Amino acid sequence: MTFNSMGRGAIASMLSLAMGLGLTACSGTYTVGYVYATAAKNTAGLVDGFKIDYQSGDLTPLADSPVSSGGKNPVTLVAAPNQKALYVVHRDDSNVVFFAIGTDGKIYPQNTYNVTGSFPTAAAVDPAGKFLYVTFTYQNGPNGQLYTPANPGPGGVAIFPINTDNSLGTPSTFNLGRSPVGITVTKNNFVYVIAQDSATAANLFGFSANSSNGQLTPLPGVTINPGNVVSTGYPSGVTPSAIITDSSGSHLYLSDQGGNQVIGYSIASNGVPSQIGSAQTDASPAGLTIDVTGSYLYVVSFTGGSINGFTFGSNGQPVPSKVAGSVQAGTGPTCVSTIGVPNNASPTHAIYLYTSNQLSNTVTGTQLNPKDGSLIQIQNTPYSASTLPTCLVTVRSFPH
């Protein structure tokens, strides 16, 4: 999940731990995972790294944190499904930096890859870990012409194959409509993109993805027009800002910062989304996440400085939480991510939720109660981060 407009972060959803981490293999406490937060600076970006304490959720900066992000203005980052790589997307350099994650949580830059368009905004990896999809603001125009803020044009998606060592292959390009800002991929090989084209209220686009090469084909009801003209998809609210799908690939949720709402969709077998309901949020909703149990949805509100919690109705529609309707975060939260340890699938324990707070230069940590979805702030929160954090992601530690 990604948030764009007030920080252009995206939100990456946490990936469930496939193997329980037993205390018998460790001392009284251990690191259950890591938080990585990108921070934007005028000259170069940074990545803050923290280890997560199993017992309390407390964050401790990694020994070498922060490290250079390898480019200017990192707007988002996403983890590989195997939890061994990070991909950091830089808007001003129009590139992606691949970092390997060590067993101690430290990250090591491996390579830099150019995006096939200008000013990337969001990224997502398919659940199988085969492709990295990066949305960008401007595609290359005809006859070598470049679209720019002074000469606006349509955007697109760069599609990078992911090799077995998590490095990236040569990207291909899918040209899209104007101002794409968020992207998500389901396990059923459907890709959904949101845009902020003010000429239409149908800024949700759906595609089927070829499992061999990642190429995109528009779903029924989606029209992608060439050139600098409006393309149309499905109803999306006023100004969609972030998007996420559940682990089953049966539901889709997006935040609408113009309408201060979160909108839910059911996904048909052919990938076509149908709106099933919406719920109000605090002002300017941004990033979203679904917890490890799949029972709760959380949205951060940039202007509200809060976390809005939701349960799911009978058809998957978002329903405001009675115990976590509006929980304090930092100032200007952009992204939200959860991590947890399944214990024989149910119940779960050590579930934590973190937000990147752009205007207070902090990360907020809360403990999530799997019984009702309530949130309790961790004792030492908030945690200091580098200037202007744009997004964050949680990554589990390697099994003990």
mmCIF file of C-alpha atoms in Angstrom:
data_model
loop_
_atom_site.group_PDB
_atom_site.id
_atom_site.type_symbol
_atom_site.label_atom_id
_atom_site.label_comp_id
_atom_site.label_asym_id
_atom_site.label_seq_id
_atom_site.Cartn_x
_atom_site.Cartn_y
_atom_site.Cartn_z
ATOM 1 C CA MET A 1 0.000 0.000 0.000
ATOM 2 C CA THR A 2 1.167 3.311 -0.863
ATOM 3 C CA PHE A 3 0.345 6.869 0.082
ATOM 4 C CA ASN A 4 0.935 9.759 -2.266
ATOM 5 C CA SER A 5 0.424 13.487 -2.235
ATOM 6 C CA MET A 6 1.553 14.452 1.259
ATOM 7 C CA GLY A 7 4.862 12.664 1.195
ATOM 8 C CA ARG A 8 4.351 10.170 -1.590
ATOM 9 C CA GLY A 9 5.004 7.149 0.584
ATOM 10 C CA ALA A 10 3.412 3.866 0.111
ATOM 11 C CA ILE A 11 2.559 1.534 2.303
ATOM 12 C CA ALA A 12 3.634 -1.824 2.404
ATOM 13 C CA SER A 13 1.714 -4.421 4.130
ATOM 14 C CA MET A 14 3.310 -6.890 6.497
ATOM 15 C CA LEU A 15 3.874 -10.455 5.457
ATOM 16 C CA SER A 16 2.876 -13.216 7.885
ATOM 17 C CA LEU A 17 5.566 -15.228 9.617
ATOM 18 C CA ALA A 18 5.543 -18.734 8.207
ATOM 19 C CA MET A 19 7.314 -20.302 11.128
ATOM 20 C CA GLY A 20 6.812 -19.560 14.840
ATOM 21 C CA LEU A 21 9.788 -18.146 16.673
ATOM 22 C CA GLY A 22 10.215 -20.159 19.886
ATOM 23 C CA LEU A 23 11.712 -18.672 23.022
ATOM 24 C CA THR A 24 13.611 -21.918 23.589
ATOM 25 C CA ALA A 25 16.043 -20.944 20.854
ATOM 26 C CA CYS A 26 16.706 -17.512 22.325
ATOM 27 C CA SER A 27 17.296 -15.828 25.639
ATOM 28 C CA GLY A 28 14.472 -14.111 27.566
ATOM 29 C CA THR A 29 13.768 -11.718 24.705
ATOM 30 C CA TYR A 30 14.759 -11.415 21.058
ATOM 31 C CA THR A 31 14.268 -9.413 17.912
ATOM 32 C CA VAL A 32 11.025 -10.394 16.225
ATOM 33 C CA GLY A 33 11.611 -8.173 13.193
ATOM 34 C CA TYR A 34 12.729 -4.814 11.882
ATOM 35 C CA VAL A 35 11.262 -1.455 10.905
ATOM 36 C CA TYR A 36 12.793 0.443 8.001
ATOM 37 C CA ALA A 37 11.779 4.052 7.346
ATOM 38 C CA THR A 38 12.807 6.213 4.407
ATOM 39 C CA ALA A 39 13.538 9.890 5.005
ATOM 40 C CA ALA A 40 13.775 12.619 2.375
ATOM 41 C CA LYS A 41 16.485 15.282 2.354
ATOM 42 C CA ASN A 42 17.439 17.922 -0.204
ATOM 43 C CA THR A 43 20.770 16.320 -1.097
ATOM 44 C CA ALA A 44 20.340 12.601 -0.358
ATOM 45 C CA GLY A 45 17.864 10.280 1.276
ATOM 46 C CA LEU A 46 18.275 8.079 4.323
ATOM 47 C CA VAL A 47 16.921 4.789 5.638
ATOM 48 C CA ASP A 48 16.429 4.445 9.393
ATOM 49 C CA GLY A 49 16.569 0.884 10.696
ATOM 50 C CA PHE A 50 15.178 -0.381 13.999
ATOM 51 C CA LYS A 51 14.963 -3.803 15.604
ATOM 52 C CA ILE A 52 11.666 -4.796 17.238
ATOM 53 C CA ASP A 53 11.720 -6.337 20.693
ATOM 54 C CA TYR A 54 9.536 -9.455 20.892
ATOM 55 C CA GLN A 55 8.324 -8.838 24.439
ATOM 56 C CA SER A 56 7.415 -5.156 24.210
ATOM 57 C CA GLY A 57 7.536 -3.957 20.597
ATOM 58 C CA ASP A 58 10.140 -1.400 21.667
ATOM 59 C CA LEU A 59 12.332 -0.107 18.830
ATOM 60 C CA THR A 60 16.109 0.096 19.078
ATOM 61 C CA PRO A 61 18.092 1.743 16.242
ATOM 62 C CA LEU A 62 20.383 -0.615 14.370
ATOM 63 C CA ALA A 63 24.076 0.002 14.987
ATOM 64 C CA ASP A 64 24.698 1.627 11.600
ATOM 65 C CA SER A 65 21.385 3.506 11.333
ATOM 66 C CA PRO A 66 20.653 5.643 9.424
ATOM 67 C CA VAL A 67 22.255 4.629 6.140
ATOM 68 C CA SER A 68 22.197 6.416 2.799
ATOM 69 C CA SER A 69 19.229 5.427 0.646
ATOM 70 C CA GLY A 70 21.368 5.778 -2.451
ATOM 71 C CA GLY A 71 19.408 8.571 -4.098
ATOM 72 C CA LYS A 72 17.414 11.777 -3.742
ATOM 73 C CA ASN A 73 13.950 11.955 -2.199
ATOM 74 C CA PRO A 74 13.073 8.324 -1.422
ATOM 75 C CA VAL A 75 9.287 8.214 -1.496
ATOM 76 C CA THR A 76 8.586 4.592 -0.663
ATOM 77 C CA LEU A 77 10.124 1.197 -0.005
ATOM 78 C CA VAL A 78 8.894 -2.373 -0.270
ATOM 79 C CA ALA A 79 10.236 -5.693 1.035
ATOM 80 C CA ALA A 80 10.655 -8.912 -0.926
ATOM 81 C CA PRO A 81 8.304 -11.715 0.204
ATOM 82 C CA ASN A 82 11.292 -13.762 1.436
ATOM 83 C CA GLN A 83 12.173 -10.857 3.775
ATOM 84 C CA LYS A 84 15.745 -10.751 2.492
ATOM 85 C CA ALA A 85 15.621 -7.613 0.334
ATOM 86 C CA LEU A 86 14.381 -4.032 0.328
ATOM 87 C CA TYR A 87 13.652 -1.934 -2.730
ATOM 88 C CA VAL A 88 13.858 1.831 -2.129
ATOM 89 C CA VAL A 89 12.254 4.094 -4.736
ATOM 90 C CA HIS A 90 13.659 7.592 -5.343
ATOM 91 C CA ARG A 91 11.450 10.200 -6.950
ATOM 92 C CA ASP A 92 14.056 12.813 -7.917
ATOM 93 C CA ASP A 93 16.556 10.331 -9.383
ATOM 94 C CA SER A 94 13.858 8.112 -10.940
ATOM 95 C CA ASN A 95 15.532 4.951 -9.714
ATOM 96 C CA VAL A 96 15.262 1.935 -7.413
ATOM 97 C CA VAL A 97 18.025 0.845 -5.043
ATOM 98 C CA PHE A 98 18.149 -2.832 -4.070
ATOM 99 C CA PHE A 99 19.345 -3.540 -0.512
ATOM 100 C CA ALA A 100 20.121 -6.990 0.867
ATOM 101 C CA ILE A 101 18.937 -7.526 4.463
ATOM 102 C CA GLY A 102 21.479 -9.244 6.693
ATOM 103 C CA THR A 103 20.566 -11.708 9.430
ATOM 104 C CA ASP A 104 21.260 -8.910 11.928
ATOM 105 C CA GLY A 105 18.819 -6.586 10.174
ATOM 106 C CA LYS A 106 21.480 -4.337 8.688
ATOM 107 C CA ILE A 107 20.926 -3.435 5.047
ATOM 108 C CA TYR A 108 23.568 -3.461 2.329
ATOM 109 C CA PRO A 109 23.192 -1.649 -1.027
ATOM 110 C CA GLN A 110 23.623 -4.010 -3.979
ATOM 111 C CA ASN A 111 22.609 -2.195 -7.146
ATOM 112 C CA THR A 112 20.729 0.780 -8.580
ATOM 113 C CA TYR A 113 18.195 0.457 -11.390
ATOM 114 C CA ASN A 114 16.655 3.195 -13.504
ATOM 115 C CA VAL A 115 12.868 3.381 -13.731
ATOM 116 C CA THR A 116 11.516 3.565 -17.290
ATOM 117 C CA GLY A 117 9.764 6.898 -16.687
ATOM 118 C CA SER A 118 10.141 10.038 -14.592
ATOM 119 C CA PHE A 119 9.263 10.697 -10.940
ATOM 120 C CA PRO A 120 8.209 7.304 -9.539
ATOM 121 C CA THR A 121 5.519 7.348 -6.860
ATOM 122 C CA ALA A 122 4.779 3.851 -5.521
ATOM 123 C CA ALA A 123 5.865 0.213 -5.639
ATOM 124 C CA ALA A 124 4.581 -3.296 -5.022
ATOM 125 C CA VAL A 125 5.967 -6.833 -5.263
ATOM 126 C CA ASP A 126 3.705 -9.711 -6.266
ATOM 127 C CA PRO A 127 3.197 -12.329 -3.497
ATOM 128 C CA ALA A 128 5.274 -14.876 -5.427
ATOM 129 C CA GLY A 129 8.239 -12.491 -5.435
ATOM 130 C CA LYS A 130 8.668 -12.610 -9.206
ATOM 131 C CA PHE A 131 8.061 -8.964 -10.194
ATOM 132 C CA LEU A 132 8.525 -5.467 -8.810
ATOM 133 C CA TYR A 133 5.994 -2.954 -10.127
ATOM 134 C CA VAL A 134 6.820 0.773 -9.876
ATOM 135 C CA THR A 135 4.373 3.507 -10.860
ATOM 136 C CA PHE A 136 5.818 6.695 -12.315
ATOM 137 C CA THR A 137 4.368 10.124 -13.053
ATOM 138 C CA TYR A 138 5.518 10.775 -16.621
ATOM 139 C CA GLN A 139 6.187 8.372 -19.469
ATOM 140 C CA ASN A 140 8.527 9.133 -22.322
ATOM 141 C CA GLY A 141 6.723 11.032 -25.032
ATOM 142 C CA PRO A 142 6.744 10.433 -28.805
ATOM 143 C CA ASN A 143 9.950 11.047 -30.756
ATOM 144 C CA GLY A 144 12.020 11.195 -27.588
ATOM 145 C CA GLN A 145 9.956 13.992 -26.037
ATOM 146 C CA LEU A 146 9.987 14.061 -22.233
ATOM 147 C CA TYR A 147 6.961 14.938 -20.150
ATOM 148 C CA THR A 148 7.799 17.121 -17.135
ATOM 149 C CA PRO A 149 5.929 19.250 -14.578
ATOM 150 C CA ALA A 150 6.258 22.103 -17.076
ATOM 151 C CA ASN A 151 4.959 19.865 -19.856
ATOM 152 C CA PRO A 152 2.689 17.355 -18.048
ATOM 153 C CA GLY A 153 1.761 14.049 -19.600
ATOM 154 C CA PRO A 154 0.605 10.515 -18.819
ATOM 155 C CA GLY A 155 2.404 8.102 -16.507
ATOM 156 C CA GLY A 156 3.020 4.385 -16.417
ATOM 157 C CA VAL A 157 4.311 1.307 -14.625
ATOM 158 C CA ALA A 158 7.859 -0.063 -14.802
ATOM 159 C CA ILE A 159 7.858 -3.867 -14.484
ATOM 160 C CA PHE A 160 11.090 -5.370 -13.124
ATOM 161 C CA PRO A 161 11.599 -9.146 -13.076
ATOM 162 C CA ILE A 162 13.083 -10.295 -9.745
ATOM 163 C CA ASN A 163 15.887 -12.834 -9.942
ATOM 164 C CA THR A 164 16.401 -15.663 -7.461
ATOM 165 C CA ASP A 165 19.015 -13.595 -5.603
ATOM 166 C CA ASN A 166 16.498 -10.703 -5.333
ATOM 167 C CA SER A 167 18.365 -8.582 -7.873
ATOM 168 C CA LEU A 168 16.301 -6.963 -10.634
ATOM 169 C CA GLY A 169 16.289 -7.712 -14.342
ATOM 170 C CA THR A 170 15.700 -5.414 -17.304
ATOM 171 C CA PRO A 171 12.381 -3.575 -16.854
ATOM 172 C CA SER A 172 9.555 -3.299 -19.334
ATOM 173 C CA THR A 173 6.979 -0.515 -19.435
ATOM 174 C CA PHE A 174 3.202 -0.350 -19.358
ATOM 175 C CA ASN A 175 1.847 3.089 -20.241
ATOM 176 C CA LEU A 176 -0.992 4.213 -18.009
ATOM 177 C CA GLY A 177 -3.184 7.266 -17.421
ATOM 178 C CA ARG A 178 -2.306 10.509 -15.699
ATOM 179 C CA SER A 179 -0.889 10.806 -12.163
ATOM 180 C CA PRO A 180 -0.682 7.194 -10.902
ATOM 181 C CA VAL A 181 0.119 7.224 -7.166
ATOM 182 C CA GLY A 182 -0.463 3.735 -5.750
ATOM 183 C CA ILE A 183 -0.283 0.062 -6.712
ATOM 184 C CA THR A 184 -0.995 -3.371 -5.217
ATOM 185 C CA VAL A 185 -0.805 -6.971 -6.482
ATOM 186 C CA THR A 186 -2.900 -9.991 -5.477
ATOM 187 C CA LYS A 187 -1.851 -13.631 -5.263
ATOM 188 C CA ASN A 188 -4.211 -14.247 -8.205
ATOM 189 C CA ASN A 189 -2.030 -12.112 -10.508
ATOM 190 C CA PHE A 190 -4.268 -9.075 -10.594
ATOM 191 C CA VAL A 191 -2.691 -5.621 -10.368
ATOM 192 C CA TYR A 192 -4.576 -2.518 -9.239
ATOM 193 C CA VAL A 193 -3.389 1.057 -9.679
ATOM 194 C CA ILE A 194 -4.890 4.286 -8.357
ATOM 195 C CA ALA A 195 -4.362 7.664 -9.977
ATOM 196 C CA GLN A 196 -5.187 11.280 -9.178
ATOM 197 C CA ASP A 197 -6.452 12.562 -12.511
ATOM 198 C CA SER A 198 -8.877 15.379 -11.655
ATOM 199 C CA ALA A 199 -10.649 14.911 -15.003
ATOM 200 C CA THR A 200 -12.349 11.708 -13.806
ATOM 201 C CA ALA A 201 -13.744 10.077 -10.656
ATOM 202 C CA ALA A 202 -12.867 6.637 -12.098
ATOM 203 C CA ASN A 203 -9.220 6.506 -11.019
ATOM 204 C CA LEU A 204 -9.052 2.836 -10.000
ATOM 205 C CA PHE A 205 -7.490 0.688 -12.727
ATOM 206 C CA GLY A 206 -7.361 -3.098 -12.793
ATOM 207 C CA PHE A 207 -5.166 -5.437 -14.837
ATOM 208 C CA SER A 208 -4.391 -9.112 -15.178
ATOM 209 C CA ALA A 209 -0.671 -9.860 -14.972
ATOM 210 C CA ASN A 210 1.078 -12.458 -17.076
ATOM 211 C CA SER A 211 2.700 -14.870 -14.611
ATOM 212 C CA SER A 212 5.674 -15.408 -16.934
ATOM 213 C CA ASN A 213 6.695 -11.848 -17.799
ATOM 214 C CA GLY A 214 4.556 -9.622 -15.571
ATOM 215 C CA GLN A 215 2.954 -7.818 -18.499
ATOM 216 C CA LEU A 216 -0.393 -6.129 -17.819
ATOM 217 C CA THR A 217 -3.697 -6.473 -19.669
ATOM 218 C CA PRO A 218 -6.584 -4.114 -18.765
ATOM 219 C CA LEU A 219 -9.598 -5.766 -17.140
ATOM 220 C CA PRO A 220 -13.122 -5.315 -18.527
ATOM 221 C CA GLY A 221 -14.288 -1.774 -17.830
ATOM 222 C CA VAL A 222 -10.806 -0.210 -17.985
ATOM 223 C CA THR A 223 -9.887 2.099 -20.877
ATOM 224 C CA ILE A 224 -6.268 3.212 -21.262
ATOM 225 C CA ASN A 225 -5.993 5.977 -23.842
ATOM 226 C CA PRO A 226 -2.644 6.911 -25.405
ATOM 227 C CA GLY A 227 -1.261 10.407 -25.053
ATOM 228 C CA ASN A 228 -2.110 13.130 -22.579
ATOM 229 C CA VAL A 229 -5.845 12.429 -22.347
ATOM 230 C CA VAL A 230 -7.994 10.939 -19.630
ATOM 231 C CA SER A 231 -8.070 7.154 -19.082
ATOM 232 C CA THR A 232 -10.935 5.628 -17.115
ATOM 233 C CA GLY A 233 -11.272 2.739 -14.707
ATOM 234 C CA TYR A 234 -13.605 2.048 -11.793
ATOM 235 C CA PRO A 235 -15.158 4.530 -9.313
ATOM 236 C CA SER A 236 -12.447 5.604 -6.866
ATOM 237 C CA GLY A 237 -13.739 8.464 -4.748
ATOM 238 C CA VAL A 238 -12.466 12.026 -5.031
ATOM 239 C CA THR A 239 -8.694 11.726 -4.587
ATOM 240 C CA PRO A 240 -7.460 8.186 -3.898
ATOM 241 C CA SER A 241 -4.155 8.125 -2.047
ATOM 242 C CA ALA A 242 -3.319 4.527 -1.049
ATOM 243 C CA ILE A 243 -4.433 1.009 -1.934
ATOM 244 C CA ILE A 244 -4.185 -2.495 -0.465
ATOM 245 C CA THR A 245 -5.593 -5.981 -1.052
ATOM 246 C CA ASP A 246 -6.204 -8.682 1.540
ATOM 247 C CA SER A 247 -4.108 -11.853 1.642
ATOM 248 C CA SER A 248 -6.843 -13.924 -0.031
ATOM 249 C CA GLY A 249 -7.042 -11.589 -3.021
ATOM 250 C CA SER A 250 -10.808 -11.327 -2.610
ATOM 251 C CA HIS A 251 -11.064 -7.738 -1.372
ATOM 252 C CA LEU A 252 -9.516 -4.388 -2.166
ATOM 253 C CA TYR A 253 -9.405 -1.207 -0.076
ATOM 254 C CA LEU A 254 -8.364 2.329 -0.916
ATOM 255 C CA SER A 255 -8.129 5.552 1.059
ATOM 256 C CA ASP A 256 -9.687 8.677 -0.447
ATOM 257 C CA GLN A 257 -8.049 11.799 0.924
ATOM 258 C CA GLY A 258 -10.482 14.080 -0.906
ATOM 259 C CA GLY A 259 -13.550 12.395 0.581
ATOM 260 C CA ASN A 260 -12.010 11.471 3.977
ATOM 261 C CA GLN A 261 -13.082 7.877 3.584
ATOM 262 C CA VAL A 262 -11.901 4.319 3.053
ATOM 263 C CA ILE A 263 -13.670 2.408 0.282
ATOM 264 C CA GLY A 264 -14.006 -1.365 0.084
ATOM 265 C CA TYR A 265 -14.385 -3.552 -3.010
ATOM 266 C CA SER A 266 -14.993 -7.230 -3.598
ATOM 267 C CA ILE A 267 -12.916 -8.790 -6.373
ATOM 268 C CA ALA A 268 -14.677 -11.094 -8.830
ATOM 269 C CA SER A 269 -13.038 -14.207 -10.227
ATOM 270 C CA ASN A 270 -12.117 -12.237 -13.373
ATOM 271 C CA GLY A 271 -10.486 -9.513 -11.257
ATOM 272 C CA VAL A 272 -13.154 -6.841 -11.691
ATOM 273 C CA PRO A 273 -13.693 -4.920 -8.415
ATOM 274 C CA SER A 274 -17.173 -3.955 -7.198
ATOM 275 C CA GLN A 275 -17.725 -1.368 -4.486
ATOM 276 C CA ILE A 276 -19.198 -2.908 -1.314
ATOM 277 C CA GLY A 277 -19.170 0.006 1.104
ATOM 278 C CA SER A 278 -17.225 2.888 2.588
ATOM 279 C CA ALA A 279 -16.546 4.394 5.992
ATOM 280 C CA GLN A 280 -15.412 7.813 7.175
ATOM 281 C CA THR A 281 -11.872 8.485 8.358
ATOM 282 C CA ASP A 282 -10.169 11.433 9.988
ATOM 283 C CA ALA A 283 -8.841 14.179 7.702
ATOM 284 C CA SER A 284 -6.668 13.243 4.705
ATOM 285 C CA PRO A 285 -6.372 9.448 4.988
ATOM 286 C CA ALA A 286 -3.085 8.043 3.702
ATOM 287 C CA GLY A 287 -1.483 4.593 4.076
ATOM 288 C CA LEU A 288 -3.348 1.382 4.967
ATOM 289 C CA THR A 289 -2.492 -2.011 6.414
ATOM 290 C CA ILE A 290 -4.291 -5.226 7.381
ATOM 291 C CA ASP A 291 -3.054 -7.045 10.502
ATOM 292 C CA VAL A 292 -1.508 -10.524 10.536
ATOM 293 C CA THR A 293 -4.796 -12.158 11.536
ATOM 294 C CA GLY A 294 -6.652 -10.555 8.612
ATOM 295 C CA SER A 295 -9.286 -9.273 11.035
ATOM 296 C CA TYR A 296 -8.555 -5.549 11.159
ATOM 297 C CA LEU A 297 -7.849 -2.710 8.746
ATOM 298 C CA TYR A 298 -5.968 0.406 9.816
ATOM 299 C CA VAL A 299 -5.680 3.731 7.986
ATOM 300 C CA VAL A 300 -3.466 6.654 8.998
ATOM 301 C CA SER A 301 -4.802 10.181 8.549
ATOM 302 C CA PHE A 302 -2.179 12.748 7.585
ATOM 303 C CA THR A 303 -4.004 15.880 8.698
ATOM 304 C CA GLY A 304 -5.752 14.166 11.595
ATOM 305 C CA GLY A 305 -2.492 12.796 12.998
ATOM 306 C CA SER A 306 -4.277 9.578 13.837
ATOM 307 C CA ILE A 307 -4.766 5.882 13.171
ATOM 308 C CA ASN A 308 -8.316 4.851 12.225
ATOM 309 C CA GLY A 309 -9.213 1.212 12.889
ATOM 310 C CA PHE A 310 -11.863 -0.857 11.104
ATOM 311 C CA THR A 311 -13.321 -4.328 11.295
ATOM 312 C CA PHE A 312 -14.964 -6.074 8.347
ATOM 313 C CA GLY A 313 -18.665 -6.572 7.699
ATOM 314 C CA SER A 314 -20.243 -9.745 6.376
ATOM 315 C CA ASN A 315 -19.315 -8.931 2.784
ATOM 316 C CA GLY A 316 -15.922 -7.440 3.649
ATOM 317 C CA GLN A 317 -16.980 -3.801 3.842
ATOM 318 C CA PRO A 318 -14.992 -1.596 6.292
ATOM 319 C CA VAL A 319 -16.787 -0.975 9.600
ATOM 320 C CA PRO A 320 -15.443 1.639 12.073
ATOM 321 C CA SER A 321 -13.847 0.003 15.103
ATOM 322 C CA LYS A 322 -15.564 0.584 18.443
ATOM 323 C CA VAL A 323 -12.245 0.374 20.312
ATOM 324 C CA ALA A 324 -9.740 1.893 17.852
ATOM 325 C CA GLY A 325 -11.764 4.409 15.893
ATOM 326 C CA SER A 326 -9.216 7.225 16.201
ATOM 327 C CA VAL A 327 -5.917 6.545 17.965
ATOM 328 C CA GLN A 328 -3.181 9.167 18.271
ATOM 329 C CA ALA A 329 -0.159 8.881 15.992
ATOM 330 C CA GLY A 330 2.506 11.498 15.310
ATOM 331 C CA THR A 331 2.117 14.633 13.203
ATOM 332 C CA GLY A 332 1.544 13.931 9.521
ATOM 333 C CA PRO A 333 1.530 10.113 9.432
ATOM 334 C CA THR A 334 2.101 8.729 5.940
ATOM 335 C CA CYS A 335 2.509 4.958 6.125
ATOM 336 C CA VAL A 336 1.441 2.210 8.515
ATOM 337 C CA SER A 337 2.650 -1.385 8.831
ATOM 338 C CA THR A 338 2.046 -4.308 11.186
ATOM 339 C CA ILE A 339 4.053 -7.336 12.242
ATOM 340 C CA GLY A 340 3.128 -10.371 14.308
ATOM 341 C CA VAL A 341 3.938 -13.965 15.183
ATOM 342 C CA PRO A 342 1.307 -16.642 14.537
ATOM 343 C CA ASN A 343 1.058 -19.250 17.299
ATOM 344 C CA ASN A 344 -0.329 -22.375 15.634
ATOM 345 C CA ALA A 345 -2.361 -20.004 13.449
ATOM 346 C CA SER A 346 -4.545 -18.885 16.386
ATOM 347 C CA PRO A 347 -4.319 -17.086 18.675
ATOM 348 C CA THR A 348 -1.525 -14.716 17.674
ATOM 349 C CA HIS A 349 0.884 -12.813 19.871
ATOM 350 C CA ALA A 350 3.551 -10.107 19.679
ATOM 351 C CA ILE A 351 1.500 -8.043 17.207
ATOM 352 C CA TYR A 352 2.695 -4.481 16.732
ATOM 353 C CA LEU A 353 1.733 -1.557 14.489
ATOM 354 C CA TYR A 354 4.036 1.301 13.449
ATOM 355 C CA THR A 355 3.508 4.588 11.606
ATOM 356 C CA SER A 356 5.943 6.972 9.905
ATOM 357 C CA ASN A 357 5.199 10.573 10.931
ATOM 358 C CA GLN A 358 6.488 13.027 8.372
ATOM 359 C CA LEU A 359 5.970 16.313 10.194
ATOM 360 C CA SER A 360 7.208 15.233 13.637
ATOM 361 C CA ASN A 361 10.191 13.211 12.348
ATOM 362 C CA THR A 362 9.178 10.178 14.378
ATOM 363 C CA VAL A 363 7.904 6.604 14.259
ATOM 364 C CA THR A 364 4.928 5.720 16.460
ATOM 365 C CA GLY A 365 4.622 2.203 17.891
ATOM 366 C CA THR A 366 1.506 0.525 19.267
ATOM 367 C CA GLN A 367 0.613 -2.956 20.472
ATOM 368 C CA LEU A 368 -2.371 -4.535 18.743
ATOM 369 C CA ASN A 369 -4.820 -6.685 20.704
ATOM 370 C CA PRO A 370 -5.830 -9.565 18.390
ATOM 371 C CA LYS A 371 -9.056 -10.133 20.335
ATOM 372 C CA ASP A 372 -10.660 -6.778 19.503
ATOM 373 C CA GLY A 373 -8.197 -4.768 17.391
ATOM 374 C CA SER A 374 -7.573 -2.141 20.064
ATOM 375 C CA LEU A 375 -4.228 -0.314 20.082
ATOM 376 C CA ILE A 376 -2.088 0.588 23.097
ATOM 377 C CA GLN A 377 0.918 2.846 22.687
ATOM 378 C CA ILE A 378 4.264 1.175 23.403
ATOM 379 C CA GLN A 379 5.959 2.669 26.448
ATOM 380 C CA ASN A 380 8.835 4.489 24.736
ATOM 381 C CA THR A 381 6.948 5.709 21.683
ATOM 382 C CA PRO A 382 7.421 7.901 19.689
ATOM 383 C CA TYR A 383 10.867 7.038 18.349
ATOM 384 C CA SER A 384 13.121 9.621 16.722
ATOM 385 C CA ALA A 385 13.653 9.270 12.979
ATOM 386 C CA SER A 386 15.554 11.231 10.367
ATOM 387 C CA THR A 387 14.095 14.404 8.898
ATOM 388 C CA LEU A 388 10.861 14.025 6.924
ATOM 389 C CA PRO A 389 10.164 10.291 7.047
ATOM 390 C CA THR A 390 8.161 9.420 3.952
ATOM 391 C CA CYS A 391 7.223 5.781 4.528
ATOM 392 C CA LEU A 392 8.075 2.637 6.465
ATOM 393 C CA VAL A 393 7.846 -1.136 6.202
ATOM 394 C CA THR A 394 8.129 -3.982 8.707
ATOM 395 C CA VAL A 395 10.199 -7.087 7.992
ATOM 396 C CA ARG A 396 10.298 -10.207 10.131
ATOM 397 C CA SER A 397 13.588 -11.561 11.437
ATOM 398 C CA PHE A 398 14.879 -14.846 10.144
ATOM 399 C CA PRO A 399 13.592 -17.867 12.110
ATOM 400 C CA HIS A 400 15.542 -18.611 15.283
#
